[in-house]
Each structure stands twice: as structure tokens, then as C-alpha cells.
Amino acid sequence: MRTVTVLALTAALAAAGCDSHLEARVGDALLPQALGVVPAAAGPTVVVMPGQPTPAFAPGPVRVAIDHAVPWREVEPLLAALDAAGARPAFLVGQRQYVHAFPLSDELADAYTLRLRARATGTFCLSPPGTREAYCVEGGTRMHISSMYVREAVQKAVAEYRIRQAWVIPEPDTRWADVVRTIDGARTCCPDGFRVAVARAR
């Protein structure tokens, strides 16, 4: 397994992160930022903050605003509760200060997929099928996964392996924002499209 450390422009990113005009919020939840979004229809909204019990859901459409810091181990029970209730969730994200919806998973065409592991340390690892070897990229801050670096890595993998889909496999402590950035970076990699599905415990 190879690990590449990428030194980000931390000063510029920090300055952007401090500008509240670029943030999208719903209630107390600070939403992750994403490029590959769809319109968020009106409807009932549930806000999910770190450490809170899994909320109850009703059948039908619901807007789900998950705070950027909620860990994946708390998101998975939330997804199971949505499925059990027959809810049709629209997961809310931001583009700058504007609120949109974000598709969590696409339908994959077959089992021949890349694997993207999203780690809690701000690292993602990319593997082709049939091998345990992985190309890992670690951000300079060791805190956040960069969708830009995911996008670049997936572009190279598509050119090499001609595979246009991936499983995203988050670690339990990976924050929701890093899961979204991993999905979004992969999905927006290529003009001809790229499909992403999130691996969930069963």
C-alpha cells in the first residue's frame, strides 16, 4: 500500500472556512459542501447532530440535514431507520450558502468496481478489483478528505482500469463531511459519468 501526502493550501482553505457567508446551515447543522447536487424539494426536515439518538421517521419524503461532524457509525443506524420506515430521504448538502440535495448511492452496473476507503484520519485509499494493494492519499492537515484529490485519483484510475464505478467504504469514525466529499469527488470525476455506491453493514 502506497501513501502519498498532499500538502494543501491550508491558509487559503482556512480563510474560506472562516467565512460564514460560504456556509450552508439547516438549524444547528453545518452541511458538507458538494458539487454533484440535485434540487432539494420542500418537505419535512430532520436535523441530525453528533451524539443524538437516531430519530424516528415516517413513510414518504423527508429532508435529512446531517451535521458535517456526525461520524459514520451514527449515520448507518440512521440509514437503517429510514429504510425500515419506508422513508424517501433527500440528504442535504451545501454549495456555498445554498442548500441542495445529494444522492447517497447510485445503482452499480456489475460487481467489477474500484474501492474507495474513507478513513477518519483524512486519508482515502483507492484499490482496483482483485487486489489488496491500495493507493492512499493523505491531506496535509491529516484532518479532512479533499474531494479534489479524490477526483484526481479516480480520473487516473478510470484512465488505467477503464472502470467507471466504485464502492465507497467509510471507517466507523469517518465524519459525514468526509464521506460526502469522497462520494462527490468520485462521482464528479469524469465527463462521461461515474457511479458510486456506499457500502453499508447488513
mmCIF file of C-alpha atoms in Angstrom:
data_model
loop_
_atom_site.group_PDB
_atom_site.id
_atom_site.type_symbol
_atom_site.label_atom_id
_atom_site.label_comp_id
_atom_site.label_asym_id
_atom_site.label_seq_id
_atom_site.Cartn_x
_atom_site.Cartn_y
_atom_site.Cartn_z
ATOM 1 C CA MET A 1 0.000 0.000 0.000
ATOM 2 C CA ARG A 2 1.434 3.339 -1.069
ATOM 3 C CA THR A 3 0.633 6.544 0.820
ATOM 4 C CA VAL A 4 1.027 9.964 -0.739
ATOM 5 C CA THR A 5 0.903 13.029 1.496
ATOM 6 C CA VAL A 6 -0.623 16.033 -0.227
ATOM 7 C CA LEU A 7 0.250 19.450 1.169
ATOM 8 C CA ALA A 8 -2.868 21.547 0.825
ATOM 9 C CA LEU A 9 -3.016 25.320 0.673
ATOM 10 C CA THR A 10 -4.048 25.379 4.303
ATOM 11 C CA ALA A 11 -4.022 29.137 4.716
ATOM 12 C CA ALA A 12 -6.429 29.691 1.823
ATOM 13 C CA LEU A 13 -8.669 26.858 2.920
ATOM 14 C CA ALA A 14 -8.737 28.120 6.491
ATOM 15 C CA ALA A 15 -9.673 31.588 5.316
ATOM 16 C CA ALA A 16 -12.522 30.191 3.219
ATOM 17 C CA GLY A 17 -13.685 28.008 6.108
ATOM 18 C CA CYS A 18 -13.958 31.048 8.380
ATOM 19 C CA ASP A 19 -16.296 32.913 6.024
ATOM 20 C CA SER A 20 -19.798 32.186 7.304
ATOM 21 C CA HIS A 21 -21.261 33.551 4.044
ATOM 22 C CA LEU A 22 -19.930 30.407 2.298
ATOM 23 C CA GLU A 23 -21.578 28.008 4.754
ATOM 24 C CA ALA A 24 -24.891 26.240 4.306
ATOM 25 C CA ARG A 25 -26.795 25.511 7.502
ATOM 26 C CA VAL A 26 -30.119 23.946 8.388
ATOM 27 C CA GLY A 27 -30.969 24.572 12.020
ATOM 28 C CA ASP A 28 -27.824 23.840 14.017
ATOM 29 C CA ALA A 29 -26.379 21.548 11.336
ATOM 30 C CA LEU A 30 -23.439 22.763 9.252
ATOM 31 C CA LEU A 31 -23.830 20.964 5.921
ATOM 32 C CA PRO A 32 -20.982 19.423 3.895
ATOM 33 C CA GLN A 33 -20.180 21.099 0.606
ATOM 34 C CA ALA A 34 -20.612 19.213 -2.700
ATOM 35 C CA LEU A 35 -20.644 19.768 -6.464
ATOM 36 C CA GLY A 36 -22.808 16.869 -7.656
ATOM 37 C CA VAL A 37 -26.152 18.010 -6.301
ATOM 38 C CA VAL A 38 -29.823 17.960 -7.250
ATOM 39 C CA PRO A 39 -32.632 20.323 -6.204
ATOM 40 C CA ALA A 40 -33.890 19.846 -2.659
ATOM 41 C CA ALA A 41 -37.678 19.701 -2.741
ATOM 42 C CA ALA A 42 -39.708 21.224 0.059
ATOM 43 C CA GLY A 43 -40.927 18.926 2.806
ATOM 44 C CA PRO A 44 -40.439 17.862 6.412
ATOM 45 C CA THR A 45 -36.853 18.243 7.597
ATOM 46 C CA VAL A 46 -34.974 16.274 10.243
ATOM 47 C CA VAL A 47 -31.739 17.725 11.641
ATOM 48 C CA VAL A 48 -29.143 15.218 12.877
ATOM 49 C CA MET A 49 -26.375 16.336 15.239
ATOM 50 C CA PRO A 50 -23.458 14.321 16.663
ATOM 51 C CA GLY A 51 -24.262 12.100 19.634
ATOM 52 C CA GLN A 52 -28.031 12.317 19.334
ATOM 53 C CA PRO A 53 -30.313 9.248 19.345
ATOM 54 C CA THR A 54 -31.452 8.000 15.947
ATOM 55 C CA PRO A 55 -34.687 9.880 15.169
ATOM 56 C CA ALA A 56 -37.968 8.226 14.221
ATOM 57 C CA PHE A 57 -39.107 8.595 10.614
ATOM 58 C CA ALA A 58 -42.440 8.344 8.849
ATOM 59 C CA PRO A 59 -43.068 6.890 5.385
ATOM 60 C CA GLY A 60 -42.667 9.257 2.471
ATOM 61 C CA PRO A 61 -40.269 12.048 1.541
ATOM 62 C CA VAL A 62 -38.076 13.659 4.184
ATOM 63 C CA ARG A 63 -35.198 16.125 4.037
ATOM 64 C CA VAL A 64 -32.294 14.941 6.209
ATOM 65 C CA ALA A 65 -29.778 17.559 7.337
ATOM 66 C CA ILE A 66 -26.817 15.688 8.834
ATOM 67 C CA ASP A 67 -24.219 17.860 10.545
ATOM 68 C CA HIS A 68 -20.769 17.637 8.970
ATOM 69 C CA ALA A 69 -19.236 16.177 12.142
ATOM 70 C CA VAL A 70 -21.586 13.203 12.635
ATOM 71 C CA PRO A 71 -19.468 10.011 12.418
ATOM 72 C CA TRP A 72 -20.370 7.223 10.020
ATOM 73 C CA ARG A 73 -21.099 4.851 12.909
ATOM 74 C CA GLU A 74 -24.055 7.141 13.758
ATOM 75 C CA VAL A 75 -25.114 7.592 10.129
ATOM 76 C CA GLU A 76 -25.513 3.853 9.444
ATOM 77 C CA PRO A 77 -28.298 3.344 12.052
ATOM 78 C CA LEU A 78 -29.957 6.439 10.618
ATOM 79 C CA LEU A 79 -29.960 4.882 7.131
ATOM 80 C CA ALA A 80 -31.387 1.642 8.548
ATOM 81 C CA ALA A 81 -34.167 3.593 10.305
ATOM 82 C CA LEU A 82 -35.015 5.407 7.063
ATOM 83 C CA ASP A 83 -35.226 2.093 5.207
ATOM 84 C CA ALA A 84 -37.357 0.480 7.909
ATOM 85 C CA ALA A 85 -39.815 3.383 7.918
ATOM 86 C CA GLY A 86 -40.215 3.427 4.150
ATOM 87 C CA ALA A 87 -38.917 6.989 4.059
ATOM 88 C CA ARG A 88 -37.570 8.572 0.876
ATOM 89 C CA PRO A 89 -34.702 10.747 2.098
ATOM 90 C CA ALA A 90 -33.121 13.737 0.430
ATOM 91 C CA PHE A 91 -29.748 14.262 2.117
ATOM 92 C CA LEU A 92 -28.998 17.966 2.329
ATOM 93 C CA VAL A 93 -25.631 19.493 1.414
ATOM 94 C CA GLY A 94 -24.404 22.940 0.524
ATOM 95 C CA GLN A 95 -22.985 24.699 -2.496
ATOM 96 C CA ARG A 96 -21.559 27.730 -0.792
ATOM 97 C CA GLN A 97 -24.510 29.064 1.227
ATOM 98 C CA TYR A 98 -27.205 27.360 -0.864
ATOM 99 C CA VAL A 99 -28.921 24.150 0.258
ATOM 100 C CA HIS A 100 -29.289 21.269 -2.225
ATOM 101 C CA ALA A 101 -29.882 17.521 -2.072
ATOM 102 C CA PHE A 102 -27.190 14.881 -2.537
ATOM 103 C CA PRO A 103 -27.732 11.325 -3.859
ATOM 104 C CA LEU A 104 -26.012 8.940 -1.477
ATOM 105 C CA SER A 105 -25.728 5.869 -3.733
ATOM 106 C CA ASP A 106 -26.137 5.016 -7.398
ATOM 107 C CA GLU A 107 -27.110 1.666 -8.888
ATOM 108 C CA LEU A 108 -23.888 -0.098 -9.896
ATOM 109 C CA ALA A 109 -23.826 -1.881 -13.236
ATOM 110 C CA ASP A 110 -21.926 -5.017 -12.103
ATOM 111 C CA ALA A 111 -19.517 -6.300 -9.480
ATOM 112 C CA TYR A 112 -16.392 -5.021 -11.260
ATOM 113 C CA THR A 113 -15.700 -1.896 -9.214
ATOM 114 C CA LEU A 114 -12.997 0.225 -7.718
ATOM 115 C CA ARG A 115 -12.904 0.504 -3.925
ATOM 116 C CA LEU A 116 -12.530 3.813 -2.099
ATOM 117 C CA ARG A 117 -11.905 3.607 1.627
ATOM 118 C CA ALA A 118 -12.641 6.833 3.516
ATOM 119 C CA ARG A 119 -10.629 6.991 6.717
ATOM 120 C CA ALA A 120 -11.138 9.064 9.842
ATOM 121 C CA THR A 121 -7.577 10.410 9.553
ATOM 122 C CA GLY A 122 -8.384 12.464 6.443
ATOM 123 C CA THR A 123 -6.975 9.764 4.170
ATOM 124 C CA PHE A 124 -8.647 7.899 1.331
ATOM 125 C CA CYS A 125 -7.349 4.712 -0.296
ATOM 126 C CA LEU A 126 -8.158 3.580 -3.831
ATOM 127 C CA SER A 127 -7.938 -0.067 -4.930
ATOM 128 C CA PRO A 128 -8.744 -1.787 -8.215
ATOM 129 C CA PRO A 129 -10.650 -5.086 -8.134
ATOM 130 C CA GLY A 130 -8.821 -8.304 -7.355
ATOM 131 C CA THR A 131 -6.009 -6.861 -5.231
ATOM 132 C CA ARG A 132 -5.368 -5.770 -1.667
ATOM 133 C CA GLU A 133 -2.903 -3.120 -2.843
ATOM 134 C CA ALA A 134 -4.115 0.452 -2.431
ATOM 135 C CA TYR A 135 -3.049 3.928 -3.444
ATOM 136 C CA CYS A 136 -3.634 6.188 -0.451
ATOM 137 C CA VAL A 137 -3.697 9.980 -0.331
ATOM 138 C CA GLU A 138 -3.330 11.829 2.944
ATOM 139 C CA GLY A 139 -4.185 15.528 3.163
ATOM 140 C CA GLY A 140 -1.592 17.902 4.512
ATOM 141 C CA THR A 141 -3.668 18.646 7.627
ATOM 142 C CA ARG A 142 -4.470 14.953 8.314
ATOM 143 C CA MET A 143 -7.963 16.125 9.211
ATOM 144 C CA HIS A 144 -10.149 16.220 6.091
ATOM 145 C CA ILE A 145 -10.545 14.306 2.847
ATOM 146 C CA SER A 146 -10.357 16.575 -0.185
ATOM 147 C CA SER A 147 -12.915 15.931 -2.919
ATOM 148 C CA MET A 148 -10.445 17.493 -5.377
ATOM 149 C CA TYR A 149 -7.794 14.886 -4.564
ATOM 150 C CA VAL A 150 -10.370 12.090 -4.755
ATOM 151 C CA ARG A 151 -11.456 13.403 -8.160
ATOM 152 C CA GLU A 152 -7.882 13.436 -9.474
ATOM 153 C CA ALA A 153 -7.144 9.924 -8.170
ATOM 154 C CA VAL A 154 -10.322 8.469 -9.660
ATOM 155 C CA GLN A 155 -9.630 10.154 -13.004
ATOM 156 C CA LYS A 156 -6.271 8.363 -13.135
ATOM 157 C CA ALA A 157 -7.874 5.065 -12.125
ATOM 158 C CA VAL A 158 -10.523 5.366 -14.847
ATOM 159 C CA ALA A 159 -7.823 6.009 -17.445
ATOM 160 C CA GLU A 160 -5.812 2.996 -16.251
ATOM 161 C CA TYR A 161 -8.512 0.415 -15.483
ATOM 162 C CA ARG A 162 -11.468 1.613 -17.614
ATOM 163 C CA ILE A 163 -13.783 1.137 -14.634
ATOM 164 C CA ARG A 164 -16.481 3.758 -14.069
ATOM 165 C CA GLN A 165 -17.903 2.785 -10.710
ATOM 166 C CA ALA A 166 -16.753 2.396 -7.124
ATOM 167 C CA TRP A 167 -17.771 1.251 -3.688
ATOM 168 C CA VAL A 168 -17.096 3.849 -1.000
ATOM 169 C CA ILE A 169 -16.245 2.154 2.286
ATOM 170 C CA PRO A 170 -16.169 4.558 5.264
ATOM 171 C CA GLU A 171 -14.476 3.758 8.562
ATOM 172 C CA PRO A 172 -16.850 3.994 11.556
ATOM 173 C CA ASP A 173 -15.247 7.213 12.848
ATOM 174 C CA THR A 174 -15.107 8.936 9.453
ATOM 175 C CA ARG A 175 -17.104 12.135 9.595
ATOM 176 C CA TRP A 176 -20.148 12.632 7.393
ATOM 177 C CA ALA A 177 -18.464 15.531 5.579
ATOM 178 C CA ASP A 178 -15.552 13.302 4.558
ATOM 179 C CA VAL A 179 -17.927 10.579 3.358
ATOM 180 C CA VAL A 180 -19.761 13.165 1.235
ATOM 181 C CA ARG A 181 -16.507 14.570 -0.142
ATOM 182 C CA THR A 182 -15.289 11.089 -1.072
ATOM 183 C CA ILE A 183 -18.544 10.263 -2.879
ATOM 184 C CA ASP A 184 -18.714 13.665 -4.541
ATOM 185 C CA GLY A 185 -15.099 13.649 -5.698
ATOM 186 C CA ALA A 186 -15.528 10.246 -7.325
ATOM 187 C CA ARG A 187 -18.934 10.944 -8.856
ATOM 188 C CA THR A 188 -17.793 14.217 -10.445
ATOM 189 C CA CYS A 189 -14.509 12.849 -11.764
ATOM 190 C CA CYS A 190 -15.387 12.355 -15.390
ATOM 191 C CA PRO A 191 -17.424 13.956 -18.199
ATOM 192 C CA ASP A 192 -18.850 10.546 -19.177
ATOM 193 C CA GLY A 193 -20.106 9.888 -15.657
ATOM 194 C CA PHE A 194 -19.056 7.729 -12.719
ATOM 195 C CA ARG A 195 -21.260 5.703 -10.372
ATOM 196 C CA VAL A 196 -20.766 5.424 -6.645
ATOM 197 C CA ALA A 197 -22.428 3.254 -4.010
ATOM 198 C CA VAL A 198 -21.782 3.307 -0.270
ATOM 199 C CA ALA A 199 -21.015 0.043 1.461
ATOM 200 C CA ARG A 200 -23.248 -0.479 4.499
ATOM 201 C CA ALA A 201 -23.252 -3.024 7.294
ATOM 202 C CA ARG A 202 -26.029 -5.574 6.975
#
